[in-house]
PDB file of N, CA and C in Angstrom:
ATOM      1  N   THR A   1      28.225 -33.178-100.948  1.00 85.00           N
ATOM      2  CA  THR A   1      29.212 -32.287-101.524  1.00 85.00           C
ATOM      3  C   THR A   1      28.786 -30.838-101.301  1.00 85.00           C
ATOM      4  N   GLU A   2      29.718 -29.938-101.543  1.00 90.00           N
ATOM      5  CA  GLU A   2      29.403 -28.521-101.411  1.00 90.00           C
ATOM      6  C   GLU A   2      28.277 -28.126-102.377  1.00 90.00           C
ATOM      7  N   ALA A   3      28.324 -28.673-103.588  1.00 91.00           N
ATOM      8  CA  ALA A   3      27.277 -28.362-104.575  1.00 91.00           C
ATOM      9  C   ALA A   3      25.907 -28.829-104.084  1.00 91.00           C
ATOM     10  N   ASP A   4      25.854 -29.979-103.410  1.00 92.00           N
ATOM     11  CA  ASP A   4      24.585 -30.470-102.853  1.00 92.00           C
ATOM     12  C   ASP A   4      24.037 -29.501-101.814  1.00 92.00           C
ATOM     13  N   LEU A   5      24.922 -28.977-100.963  1.00 94.00           N
ATOM     14  CA  LEU A   5      24.469 -28.052 -99.927  1.00 94.00           C
ATOM     15  C   LEU A   5      24.031 -26.717-100.513  1.00 94.00           C
ATOM     16  N   GLN A   6      24.753 -26.249-101.519  1.00 95.00           N
ATOM     17  CA  GLN A   6      24.337 -25.001-102.173  1.00 95.00           C
ATOM     18  C   GLN A   6      22.967 -25.172-102.823  1.00 95.00           C
ATOM     19  N   ARG A   7      22.762 -26.310-103.487  1.00 95.00           N
ATOM     20  CA  ARG A   7      21.466 -26.592-104.094  1.00 95.00           C
ATOM     21  C   ARG A   7      20.379 -26.681-103.020  1.00 95.00           C
ATOM     22  N   ALA A   8      20.698 -27.348-101.914  1.00 94.00           N
ATOM     23  CA  ALA A   8      19.721 -27.507-100.833  1.00 94.00           C
ATOM     24  C   ALA A   8      19.278 -26.154-100.295  1.00 94.00           C
ATOM     25  N   LEU A   9      20.211 -25.230-100.177  1.00 94.00           N
ATOM     26  CA  LEU A   9      19.842 -23.880 -99.734  1.00 94.00           C
ATOM     27  C   LEU A   9      18.953 -23.192-100.759  1.00 94.00           C
ATOM     28  N   ARG A  10      19.326 -23.284-102.024  1.00 94.00           N
ATOM     29  CA  ARG A  10      18.531 -22.634-103.093  1.00 94.00           C
ATOM     30  C   ARG A  10      17.144 -23.262-103.223  1.00 94.00           C
ATOM     31  N   GLN A  11      17.075 -24.588-103.144  1.00 94.00           N
ATOM     32  CA  GLN A  11      15.827 -25.317-103.390  1.00 94.00           C
ATOM     33  C   GLN A  11      15.015 -25.569-102.113  1.00 94.00           C
ATOM     34  N   GLN A  12      15.498 -25.054-100.991  1.00 92.00           N
ATOM     35  CA  GLN A  12      14.818 -25.219 -99.700  1.00 92.00           C
ATOM     36  C   GLN A  12      14.592 -26.697 -99.381  1.00 92.00           C
ATOM     37  N   GLU A  13      15.671 -27.457 -99.428  1.00 95.00           N
ATOM     38  CA  GLU A  13      15.606 -28.891 -99.152  1.00 95.00           C
ATOM     39  C   GLU A  13      15.896 -29.232 -97.691  1.00 95.00           C
ATOM     40  N   PHE A  14      16.178 -28.230 -96.870  1.00 95.00           N
ATOM     41  CA  PHE A  14      16.393 -28.491 -95.450  1.00 95.00           C
ATOM     42  C   PHE A  14      15.041 -28.591 -94.749  1.00 95.00           C
ATOM     43  N   ARG A  15      14.994 -29.393 -93.720  1.00 94.00           N
ATOM     44  CA  ARG A  15      13.787 -29.600 -92.925  1.00 94.00           C
ATOM     45  C   ARG A  15      14.163 -29.462 -91.454  1.00 94.00           C
ATOM     46  N   LEU A  16      13.206 -29.048 -90.654  1.00 92.00           N
ATOM     47  CA  LEU A  16      13.395 -29.047 -89.213  1.00 92.00           C
ATOM     48  C   LEU A  16      12.478 -30.089 -88.594  1.00 92.00           C
ATOM     49  N   HIS A  17      13.023 -30.850 -87.693  1.00 91.00           N
ATOM     50  CA  HIS A  17      12.247 -31.789 -86.890  1.00 91.00           C
ATOM     51  C   HIS A  17      12.311 -31.271 -85.462  1.00 91.00           C
ATOM     52  N   TYR A  18      11.183 -31.277 -84.793  1.00 86.00           N
ATOM     53  CA  TYR A  18      11.096 -30.695 -83.456  1.00 86.00           C
ATOM     54  C   TYR A  18      11.007 -31.798 -82.417  1.00 86.00           C
ATOM     55  N   GLN A  19      11.895 -31.710 -81.434  1.00 86.00           N
ATOM     56  CA  GLN A  19      11.924 -32.670 -80.342  1.00 86.00           C
ATOM     57  C   GLN A  19      11.507 -31.944 -79.070  1.00 86.00           C
ATOM     58  N   PRO A  20      10.468 -32.426 -78.395  1.00 85.00           N
ATOM     59  CA  PRO A  20      10.010 -31.726 -77.192  1.00 85.00           C
ATOM     60  C   PRO A  20      11.008 -31.842 -76.044  1.00 85.00           C
ATOM     61  N   ILE A  21      11.028 -30.818 -75.207  1.00 83.00           N
ATOM     62  CA  ILE A  21      11.786 -30.827 -73.968  1.00 83.00           C
ATOM     63  C   ILE A  21      10.744 -30.806 -72.855  1.00 83.00           C
ATOM     64  N   VAL A  22      10.764 -31.822 -72.012  1.00 86.00           N
ATOM     65  CA  VAL A  22       9.731 -32.001 -70.993  1.00 86.00           C
ATOM     66  C   VAL A  22      10.358 -31.915 -69.603  1.00 86.00           C
ATOM     67  N   SER A  23       9.712 -31.186 -68.722  1.00 86.00           N
ATOM     68  CA  SER A  23      10.159 -31.076 -67.341  1.00 86.00           C
ATOM     69  C   SER A  23       9.936 -32.398 -66.625  1.00 86.00           C
ATOM     70  N   LEU A  24      10.981 -32.920 -65.993  1.00 92.00           N
ATOM     71  CA  LEU A  24      10.824 -34.148 -65.213  1.00 92.00           C
ATOM     72  C   LEU A  24      10.010 -33.906 -63.952  1.00 92.00           C
ATOM     73  N   THR A  25       9.985 -32.677 -63.485  1.00 93.00           N
ATOM     74  CA  THR A  25       9.243 -32.336 -62.274  1.00 93.00           C
ATOM     75  C   THR A  25       7.750 -32.264 -62.535  1.00 93.00           C
ATOM     76  N   THR A  26       7.364 -31.525 -63.591  1.00 90.00           N
ATOM     77  CA  THR A  26       5.941 -31.281 -63.837  1.00 90.00           C
ATOM     78  C   THR A  26       5.349 -32.160 -64.935  1.00 90.00           C
ATOM     79  N   GLY A  27       6.200 -32.724 -65.775  1.00 89.00           N
ATOM     80  CA  GLY A  27       5.699 -33.500 -66.910  1.00 89.00           C
ATOM     81  C   GLY A  27       5.213 -32.625 -68.052  1.00 89.00           C
ATOM     82  N   ARG A  28       5.347 -31.320 -67.910  1.00 84.00           N
ATOM     83  CA  ARG A  28       4.893 -30.390 -68.943  1.00 84.00           C
ATOM     84  C   ARG A  28       6.007 -30.106 -69.940  1.00 84.00           C
ATOM     85  N   MET A  29       5.602 -29.839 -71.160  1.00 82.00           N
ATOM     86  CA  MET A  29       6.550 -29.453 -72.181  1.00 82.00           C
ATOM     87  C   MET A  29       7.017 -28.035 -71.882  1.00 82.00           C
ATOM     88  N   THR A  30       8.338 -27.858 -71.815  1.00 80.00           N
ATOM     89  CA  THR A  30       8.903 -26.556 -71.486  1.00 80.00           C
ATOM     90  C   THR A  30       9.609 -25.920 -72.671  1.00 80.00           C
ATOM     91  N   GLY A  31       9.717 -26.646 -73.748  1.00 79.00           N
ATOM     92  CA  GLY A  31      10.397 -26.122 -74.927  1.00 79.00           C
ATOM     93  C   GLY A  31      10.514 -27.202 -75.978  1.00 79.00           C
ATOM     94  N   CYS A  32      11.272 -26.892 -76.991  1.00 81.00           N
ATOM     95  CA  CYS A  32      11.535 -27.886 -78.014  1.00 81.00           C
ATOM     96  C   CYS A  32      12.890 -27.592 -78.623  1.00 81.00           C
ATOM     97  N   GLU A  33      13.462 -28.600 -79.231  1.00 83.00           N
ATOM     98  CA  GLU A  33      14.717 -28.435 -79.935  1.00 83.00           C
ATOM     99  C   GLU A  33      14.442 -28.630 -81.415  1.00 83.00           C
ATOM    100  N   ALA A  34      14.905 -27.687 -82.214  1.00 84.00           N
ATOM    101  CA  ALA A  34      14.748 -27.765 -83.667  1.00 84.00           C
ATOM    102  C   ALA A  34      16.005 -28.409 -84.243  1.00 84.00           C
ATOM    103  N   LEU A  35      15.835 -29.538 -84.906  1.00 88.00           N
ATOM    104  CA  LEU A  35      16.956 -30.300 -85.445  1.00 88.00           C
ATOM    105  C   LEU A  35      16.914 -30.268 -86.966  1.00 88.00           C
ATOM    106  N   ILE A  36      18.013 -29.862 -87.579  1.00 91.00           N
ATOM    107  CA  ILE A  36      18.058 -29.736 -89.036  1.00 91.00           C
ATOM    108  C   ILE A  36      18.299 -31.094 -89.689  1.00 91.00           C
ATOM    109  N   ARG A  37      17.638 -31.291 -90.811  1.00 94.00           N
ATOM    110  CA  ARG A  37      17.813 -32.471 -91.656  1.00 94.00           C
ATOM    111  C   ARG A  37      17.857 -31.981 -93.103  1.00 94.00           C
ATOM    112  N   LEU A  38      18.448 -32.781 -93.963  1.00 94.00           N
ATOM    113  CA  LEU A  38      18.510 -32.467 -95.389  1.00 94.00           C
ATOM    114  C   LEU A  38      17.700 -33.505 -96.147  1.00 94.00           C
ATOM    115  N   GLN A  39      16.686 -33.055 -96.870  1.00 95.00           N
ATOM    116  CA  GLN A  39      15.875 -33.938 -97.713  1.00 95.00           C
ATOM    117  C   GLN A  39      16.547 -33.978 -99.088  1.00 95.00           C
ATOM    118  N   HIS A  40      17.513 -34.886 -99.225  1.00 94.00           N
ATOM    119  CA  HIS A  40      18.284 -35.005-100.464  1.00 94.00           C
ATOM    120  C   HIS A  40      17.417 -35.681-101.522  1.00 94.00           C
ATOM    121  N   PRO A  41      17.407 -35.169-102.762  1.00 92.00           N
ATOM    122  CA  PRO A  41      16.523 -35.729-103.789  1.00 92.00           C
ATOM    123  C   PRO A  41      16.844 -37.173-104.181  1.00 92.00           C
ATOM    124  N   GLU A  42      18.069 -37.611-103.970  1.00 92.00           N
ATOM    125  CA  GLU A  42      18.435 -38.982-104.332  1.00 92.00           C
ATOM    126  C   GLU A  42      18.716 -39.874-103.127  1.00 92.00           C
ATOM    127  N   ARG A  43      19.252 -39.288-102.054  1.00 93.00           N
ATOM    128  CA  ARG A  43      19.669 -40.078-100.897  1.00 93.00           C
ATOM    129  C   ARG A  43      18.647 -40.091 -99.772  1.00 93.00           C
ATOM    130  N   GLY A  44      17.570 -39.334 -99.923  1.00 94.00           N
ATOM    131  CA  GLY A  44      16.544 -39.300 -98.890  1.00 94.00           C
ATOM    132  C   GLY A  44      16.886 -38.347 -97.756  1.00 94.00           C
ATOM    133  N   LEU A  45      16.267 -38.580 -96.619  1.00 94.00           N
ATOM    134  CA  LEU A  45      16.429 -37.711 -95.456  1.00 94.00           C
ATOM    135  C   LEU A  45      17.776 -37.988 -94.789  1.00 94.00           C
ATOM    136  N   LEU A  46      18.606 -36.949 -94.681  1.00 94.00           N
ATOM    137  CA  LEU A  46      19.953 -37.090 -94.128  1.00 94.00           C
ATOM    138  C   LEU A  46      20.078 -36.373 -92.792  1.00 94.00           C
ATOM    139  N   ALA A  47      20.704 -37.040 -91.850  1.00 91.00           N
ATOM    140  CA  ALA A  47      21.012 -36.445 -90.551  1.00 91.00           C
ATOM    141  C   ALA A  47      22.231 -35.533 -90.699  1.00 91.00           C
ATOM    142  N   PRO A  48      22.442 -34.651 -89.730  1.00 91.00           N
ATOM    143  CA  PRO A  48      23.539 -33.685 -89.829  1.00 91.00           C
ATOM    144  C   PRO A  48      24.928 -34.302 -90.005  1.00 91.00           C
ATOM    145  N   ASP A  49      25.151 -35.490 -89.482  1.00 91.00           N
ATOM    146  CA  ASP A  49      26.486 -36.067 -89.616  1.00 91.00           C
ATOM    147  C   ASP A  49      26.859 -36.338 -91.072  1.00 91.00           C
ATOM    148  N   ALA A  50      25.877 -36.337 -91.953  1.00 92.00           N
ATOM    149  CA  ALA A  50      26.140 -36.566 -93.376  1.00 92.00           C
ATOM    150  C   ALA A  50      26.533 -35.284 -94.118  1.00 92.00           C
ATOM    151  N   PHE A  51      26.316 -34.109 -93.503  1.00 92.00           N
ATOM    152  CA  PHE A  51      26.580 -32.874 -94.248  1.00 92.00           C
ATOM    153  C   PHE A  51      27.199 -31.727 -93.443  1.00 92.00           C
ATOM    154  N   MET A  52      27.206 -31.791 -92.117  1.00 91.00           N
ATOM    155  CA  MET A  52      27.681 -30.647 -91.336  1.00 91.00           C
ATOM    156  C   MET A  52      29.178 -30.391 -91.495  1.00 91.00           C
ATOM    157  N   ARG A  53      29.995 -31.424 -91.616  1.00 93.00           N
ATOM    158  CA  ARG A  53      31.431 -31.207 -91.787  1.00 93.00           C
ATOM    159  C   ARG A  53      31.707 -30.367 -93.029  1.00 93.00           C
ATOM    160  N   ILE A  54      31.047 -30.701 -94.131  1.00 94.00           N
ATOM    161  CA  ILE A  54      31.213 -29.946 -95.373  1.00 94.00           C
ATOM    162  C   ILE A  54      30.696 -28.519 -95.198  1.00 94.00           C
ATOM    163  N   ALA A  55      29.562 -28.387 -94.528  1.00 94.00           N
ATOM    164  CA  ALA A  55      28.986 -27.052 -94.302  1.00 94.00           C
ATOM    165  C   ALA A  55      29.952 -26.175 -93.500  1.00 94.00           C
ATOM    166  N   GLU A  56      30.555 -26.747 -92.466  1.00 92.00           N
ATOM    167  CA  GLU A  56      31.488 -25.984 -91.647  1.00 92.00           C
ATOM    168  C   GLU A  56      32.755 -25.638 -92.422  1.00 92.00           C
ATOM    169  N   GLU A  57      33.278 -26.603 -93.184  1.00 93.00           N
ATOM    170  CA  GLU A  57      34.517 -26.377 -93.939  1.00 93.00           C
ATOM    171  C   GLU A  57      34.349 -25.334 -95.042  1.00 93.00           C
ATOM    172  N   THR A  58      33.173 -25.239 -95.616  1.00 93.00           N
ATOM    173  CA  THR A  58      32.943 -24.335 -96.748  1.00 93.00           C
ATOM    174  C   THR A  58      32.320 -23.007 -96.346  1.00 93.00           C
ATOM    175  N   GLY A  59      31.938 -22.874 -95.089  1.00 92.00           N
ATOM    176  CA  GLY A  59      31.297 -21.642 -94.643  1.00 92.00           C
ATOM    177  C   GLY A  59      29.797 -21.618 -94.899  1.00 92.00           C
ATOM    178  N   LEU A  60      29.259 -22.690 -95.477  1.00 93.00           N
ATOM    179  CA  LEU A  60      27.817 -22.730 -95.743  1.00 93.00           C
ATOM    180  C   LEU A  60      26.999 -22.877 -94.463  1.00 93.00           C
ATOM    181  N   VAL A  61      27.673 -23.170 -93.357  1.00 91.00           N
ATOM    182  CA  VAL A  61      26.973 -23.285 -92.089  1.00 91.00           C
ATOM    183  C   VAL A  61      26.334 -21.947 -91.691  1.00 91.00           C
ATOM    184  N   VAL A  62      26.906 -20.840 -92.133  1.00 90.00           N
ATOM    185  CA  VAL A  62      26.358 -19.514 -91.783  1.00 90.00           C
ATOM    186  C   VAL A  62      24.974 -19.303 -92.407  1.00 90.00           C
ATOM    187  N   PRO A  63      24.805 -19.462 -93.731  1.00 91.00           N
ATOM    188  CA  PRO A  63      23.449 -19.312 -94.268  1.00 91.00           C
ATOM    189  C   PRO A  63      22.501 -20.412 -93.787  1.00 91.00           C
ATOM    190  N   MET A  64      23.030 -21.592 -93.490  1.00 91.00           N
ATOM    191  CA  MET A  64      22.177 -22.648 -92.938  1.00 91.00           C
ATOM    192  C   MET A  64      21.654 -22.250 -91.564  1.00 91.00           C
ATOM    193  N   ASP A  65      22.537 -21.701 -90.716  1.00 88.00           N
ATOM    194  CA  ASP A  65      22.105 -21.240 -89.393  1.00 88.00           C
ATOM    195  C   ASP A  65      21.026 -20.174 -89.506  1.00 88.00           C
ATOM    196  N   ARG A  66      21.198 -19.246 -90.446  1.00 88.00           N
ATOM    197  CA  ARG A  66      20.173 -18.199 -90.652  1.00 88.00           C
ATOM    198  C   ARG A  66      18.845 -18.829 -91.048  1.00 88.00           C
ATOM    199  N   TRP A  67      18.896 -19.808 -91.956  1.00 90.00           N
ATOM    200  CA  TRP A  67      17.666 -20.470 -92.394  1.00 90.00           C
ATOM    201  C   TRP A  67      16.994 -21.162 -91.218  1.00 90.00           C
ATOM    202  N   VAL A  68      17.788 -21.873 -90.410  1.00 88.00           N
ATOM    203  CA  VAL A  68      17.231 -22.597 -89.261  1.00 88.00           C
ATOM    204  C   VAL A  68      16.546 -21.637 -88.303  1.00 88.00           C
ATOM    205  N   LEU A  69      17.209 -20.544 -87.971  1.00 86.00           N
ATOM    206  CA  LEU A  69      16.604 -19.581 -87.049  1.00 86.00           C
ATOM    207  C   LEU A  69      15.313 -19.004 -87.606  1.00 86.00           C
ATOM    208  N   HIS A  70      15.332 -18.637 -88.886  1.00 88.00           N
ATOM    209  CA  HIS A  70      14.133 -18.094 -89.517  1.00 88.00           C
ATOM    210  C   HIS A  70      13.000 -19.126 -89.511  1.00 88.00           C
ATOM    211  N   ALA A  71      13.302 -20.346 -89.907  1.00 90.00           N
ATOM    212  CA  ALA A  71      12.277 -21.391 -89.982  1.00 90.00           C
ATOM    213  C   ALA A  71      11.719 -21.731 -88.603  1.00 90.00           C
ATOM    214  N   ALA A  72      12.582 -21.830 -87.596  1.00 86.00           N
ATOM    215  CA  ALA A  72      12.119 -22.152 -86.239  1.00 86.00           C
ATOM    216  C   ALA A  72      11.236 -21.037 -85.692  1.00 86.00           C
ATOM    217  N   CYS A  73      11.637 -19.797 -85.913  1.00 84.00           N
ATOM    218  CA  CYS A  73      10.819 -18.671 -85.441  1.00 84.00           C
ATOM    219  C   CYS A  73       9.489 -18.602 -86.177  1.00 84.00           C
ATOM    220  N   ALA A  74       9.503 -18.871 -87.479  1.00 88.00           N
ATOM    221  CA  ALA A  74       8.254 -18.880 -88.254  1.00 88.00           C
ATOM    222  C   ALA A  74       7.316 -19.975 -87.747  1.00 88.00           C
ATOM    223  N   GLN A  75       7.860 -21.135 -87.401  1.00 87.00           N
ATOM    224  CA  GLN A  75       7.018 -22.220 -86.881  1.00 87.00           C
ATOM    225  C   GLN A  75       6.422 -21.846 -85.534  1.00 87.00           C
ATOM    226  N   MET A  76       7.218 -21.221 -84.686  1.00 84.00           N
ATOM    227  CA  MET A  76       6.696 -20.788 -83.386  1.00 84.00           C
ATOM    228  C   MET A  76       5.561 -19.783 -83.569  1.00 84.00           C
ATOM    229  N   ARG A  77       5.748 -18.830 -84.484  1.00 85.00           N
ATOM    230  CA  ARG A  77       4.671 -17.860 -84.758  1.00 85.00           C
ATOM    231  C   ARG A  77       3.427 -18.572 -85.268  1.00 85.00           C
ATOM    232  N   ALA A  78       3.606 -19.560 -86.153  1.00 89.00           N
ATOM    233  CA  ALA A  78       2.460 -20.301 -86.691  1.00 89.00           C
ATOM    234  C   ALA A  78       1.731 -21.049 -85.578  1.00 89.00           C
ATOM    235  N   TRP A  79       2.474 -21.675 -84.662  1.00 87.00           N
ATOM    236  CA  TRP A  79       1.834 -22.367 -83.542  1.00 87.00           C
ATOM    237  C   TRP A  79       1.057 -21.377 -82.686  1.00 87.00           C
ATOM    238  N   ARG A  80       1.650 -20.216 -82.422  1.00 85.00           N
ATOM    239  CA  ARG A  80       0.953 -19.202 -81.620  1.00 85.00           C
ATOM    240  C   ARG A  80      -0.281 -18.672 -82.350  1.00 85.00           C
ATOM    241  N   ASP A  81      -0.150 -18.407 -83.651  1.00 88.00           N
ATOM    242  CA  ASP A  81      -1.280 -17.919 -84.442  1.00 88.00           C
ATOM    243  C   ASP A  81      -2.418 -18.937 -84.504  1.00 88.00           C
ATOM    244  N   ALA A  82      -2.066 -20.221 -84.377  1.00 90.00           N
ATOM    245  CA  ALA A  82      -3.072 -21.285 -84.394  1.00 90.00           C
ATOM    246  C   ALA A  82      -3.739 -21.456 -83.027  1.00 90.00           C
ATOM    247  N   GLY A  83      -3.329 -20.624 -82.067  1.00 86.00           N
ATOM    248  CA  GLY A  83      -3.974 -20.670 -80.759  1.00 86.00           C
ATOM    249  C   GLY A  83      -3.272 -21.525 -79.726  1.00 86.00           C
ATOM    250  N   LEU A  84      -2.127 -22.083 -80.060  1.00 80.00           N
ATOM    251  CA  LEU A  84      -1.407 -22.877 -79.075  1.00 80.00           C
ATOM    252  C   LEU A  84      -0.753 -21.957 -78.051  1.00 80.00           C
ATOM    253  N   ASP A  85      -0.793 -22.354 -76.814  1.00 75.00           N
ATOM    254  CA  ASP A  85      -0.203 -21.563 -75.737  1.00 75.00           C
ATOM    255  C   ASP A  85       1.290 -21.878 -75.676  1.00 75.00           C
ATOM    256  N   VAL A  86       2.032 -21.245 -76.556  1.00 72.00           N
ATOM    257  CA  VAL A  86       3.467 -21.485 -76.672  1.00 72.00           C
ATOM    258  C   VAL A  86       4.193 -20.334 -75.994  1.00 72.00           C
ATOM    259  N   ARG A  87       4.729 -20.606 -74.822  1.00 67.00           N
ATOM    260  CA  ARG A  87       5.421 -19.560 -74.060  1.00 67.00           C
ATOM    261  C   ARG A  87       6.910 -19.853 -73.926  1.00 67.00           C
ATOM    262  N   TRP A  88       7.353 -20.917 -74.531  1.00 62.00           N
ATOM    263  CA  TRP A  88       8.754 -21.294 -74.416  1.00 62.00           C
ATOM    264  C   TRP A  88       9.527 -20.924 -75.661  1.00 62.00           C
ATOM    265  N   THR A  89      10.817 -21.029 -75.552  1.00 61.00           N
ATOM    266  CA  THR A  89      11.733 -20.662 -76.619  1.00 61.00           C
ATOM    267  C   THR A  89      12.351 -21.927 -77.196  1.00 61.00           C
ATOM    268  N   PRO A  90      12.386 -22.063 -78.524  1.00 56.00           N
ATOM    269  CA  PRO A  90      13.017 -23.257 -79.083  1.00 56.00           C
ATOM    270  C   PRO A  90      14.541 -23.181 -78.980  1.00 56.00           C
ATOM    271  N   LEU A  91      15.152 -24.329 -78.825  1.00 59.00           N
ATOM    272  CA  LEU A  91      16.607 -24.433 -78.907  1.00 59.00           C
ATOM    273  C   LEU A  91      16.928 -24.979 -80.276  1.00 59.00           C
ATOM    274  N   VAL A  92      17.914 -24.414 -80.914  1.00 56.00           N
ATOM    275  CA  VAL A  92      18.250 -24.800 -82.274  1.00 56.00           C
ATOM    276  C   VAL A  92      19.645 -25.386 -82.285  1.00 56.00           C
ATOM    277  N   GLY A  93      19.773 -26.619 -82.785  1.00 53.00           N
ATOM    278  CA  GLY A  93      21.075 -27.261 -82.884  1.00 53.00           C
ATOM    279  C   GLY A  93      21.089 -28.241 -84.038  1.00 53.00           C
ATOM    280  N   GLN A  94      22.262 -28.558 -84.542  1.00 46.00           N
ATOM    281  CA  GLN A  94      22.348 -29.510 -85.641  1.00 46.00           C
ATOM    282  C   GLN A  94      22.163 -30.929 -85.142  1.00 46.00           C
ATOM    283  N   ASP A  95      22.785 -31.271 -84.035  1.00 45.00           N
ATOM    284  CA  ASP A  95      22.660 -32.592 -83.429  1.00 45.00           C
ATOM    285  C   ASP A  95      23.280 -32.530 -82.048  1.00 45.00           C
ATOM    286  N   GLY A  96      23.255 -33.634 -81.331  1.00 41.00           N
ATOM    287  CA  GLY A  96      23.817 -33.654 -79.993  1.00 41.00           C
ATOM    288  C   GLY A  96      25.286 -33.278 -79.969  1.00 41.00           C
ATOM    289  N   GLY A  97      26.068 -33.750 -80.921  1.00 41.00           N
ATOM    290  CA  GLY A  97      27.491 -33.442 -80.957  1.00 41.00           C
ATOM    291  C   GLY A  97      27.735 -31.966 -81.173  1.00 41.00           C
ATOM    292  N   GLN A  98      27.008 -31.364 -82.067  1.00 42.00           N
ATOM    293  CA  GLN A  98      27.146 -29.936 -82.323  1.00 42.00           C
ATOM    294  C   GLN A  98      26.775 -29.146 -81.082  1.00 42.00           C
ATOM    295  N   THR A  99      25.706 -29.530 -80.445  1.00 40.00           N
ATOM    296  CA  THR A  99      25.242 -28.818 -79.270  1.00 40.00           C
ATOM    297  C   THR A  99      26.308 -28.848 -78.185  1.00 40.00           C
ATOM    298  N   LYS A 100      26.931 -29.984 -77.977  1.00 32.00           N
ATOM    299  CA  LYS A 100      27.966 -30.106 -76.954  1.00 32.00           C
ATOM    300  C   LYS A 100      29.156 -29.219 -77.270  1.00 32.00           C
ATOM    301  N   ARG A 101      29.407 -28.956 -78.541  1.00 30.00           N
ATOM    302  CA  ARG A 101      30.528 -28.102 -78.910  1.00 30.00           C
ATOM    303  C   ARG A 101      30.158 -26.627 -78.872  1.00 30.00           C
ATOM    304  N   GLY A 102      28.941 -26.308 -78.426  1.00 33.00           N
ATOM    305  CA  GLY A 102      28.609 -24.910 -78.208  1.00 33.00           C
ATOM    306  C   GLY A 102      27.926 -24.215 -79.365  1.00 33.00           C
ATOM    307  N   SER A 103      27.420 -24.943 -80.348  1.00 38.00           N
ATOM    308  CA  SER A 103      26.768 -24.246 -81.451  1.00 38.00           C
ATOM    309  C   SER A 103      25.250 -24.250 -81.312  1.00 38.00           C
ATOM    310  N   ARG A 104      24.754 -24.539 -80.114  1.00 39.00           N
ATOM    311  CA  ARG A 104      23.300 -24.430 -79.878  1.00 39.00           C
ATOM    312  C   ARG A 104      22.949 -22.951 -79.832  1.00 39.00           C
ATOM    313  N   LEU A 105      21.923 -22.593 -80.518  1.00 41.00           N
ATOM    314  CA  LEU A 105      21.469 -21.210 -80.559  1.00 41.00           C
ATOM    315  C   LEU A 105      20.076 -21.153 -79.981  1.00 41.00           C
ATOM    316  N   SER A 106      19.728 -20.070 -79.356  1.00 43.00           N
ATOM    317  CA  SER A 106      18.340 -19.917 -78.927  1.00 43.00           C
ATOM    318  C   SER A 106      17.703 -18.814 -79.742  1.00 43.00           C
ATOM    319  N   CYS A 107      16.426 -19.007 -80.003  1.00 44.00           N
ATOM    320  CA  CYS A 107      15.676 -18.068 -80.834  1.00 44.00           C
ATOM    321  C   CYS A 107      14.588 -17.465 -79.957  1.00 44.00           C
ATOM    322  N   CYS A 108      14.680 -16.212 -79.680  1.00 40.00           N
ATOM    323  CA  CYS A 108      13.723 -15.558 -78.789  1.00 40.00           C
ATOM    324  C   CYS A 108      12.576 -14.992 -79.607  1.00 40.00           C
ATOM    325  N   LEU A 109      11.359 -15.269 -79.162  1.00 41.00           N
ATOM    326  CA  LEU A 109      10.166 -14.868 -79.920  1.00 41.00           C
ATOM    327  C   LEU A 109       9.258 -13.937 -79.139  1.00 41.00           C
ATOM    328  N   SER A 110       9.777 -13.111 -78.290  1.00 35.00           N
ATOM    329  CA  SER A 110       8.941 -12.226 -77.473  1.00 35.00           C
ATOM    330  C   SER A 110       8.148 -11.278 -78.340  1.00 35.00           C
TER     331      SER A 110
END
């Protein structure tokens, strides 16, 4: 529900899961995709198909997108600060369907 999403934003119940993007030519990791999930207190970990329609209909997708970008960039900085040689840019999307509809965002960390 809309109230669940508002609570999730306030209580920081969203999570990002990172999926590597690997070059078929070199076998090296060239990036990652940050995928949003909702850690619902009663229903457990929810995939975007359980909440994105409501987020889009209510306009809550805007603050969610901001949170995702901030969290993905913070994780990239943390990986770099930990000494990992991270030279790629994460791709941020809710799921495959969202990405195909053009809502994939890139977060530049130069």
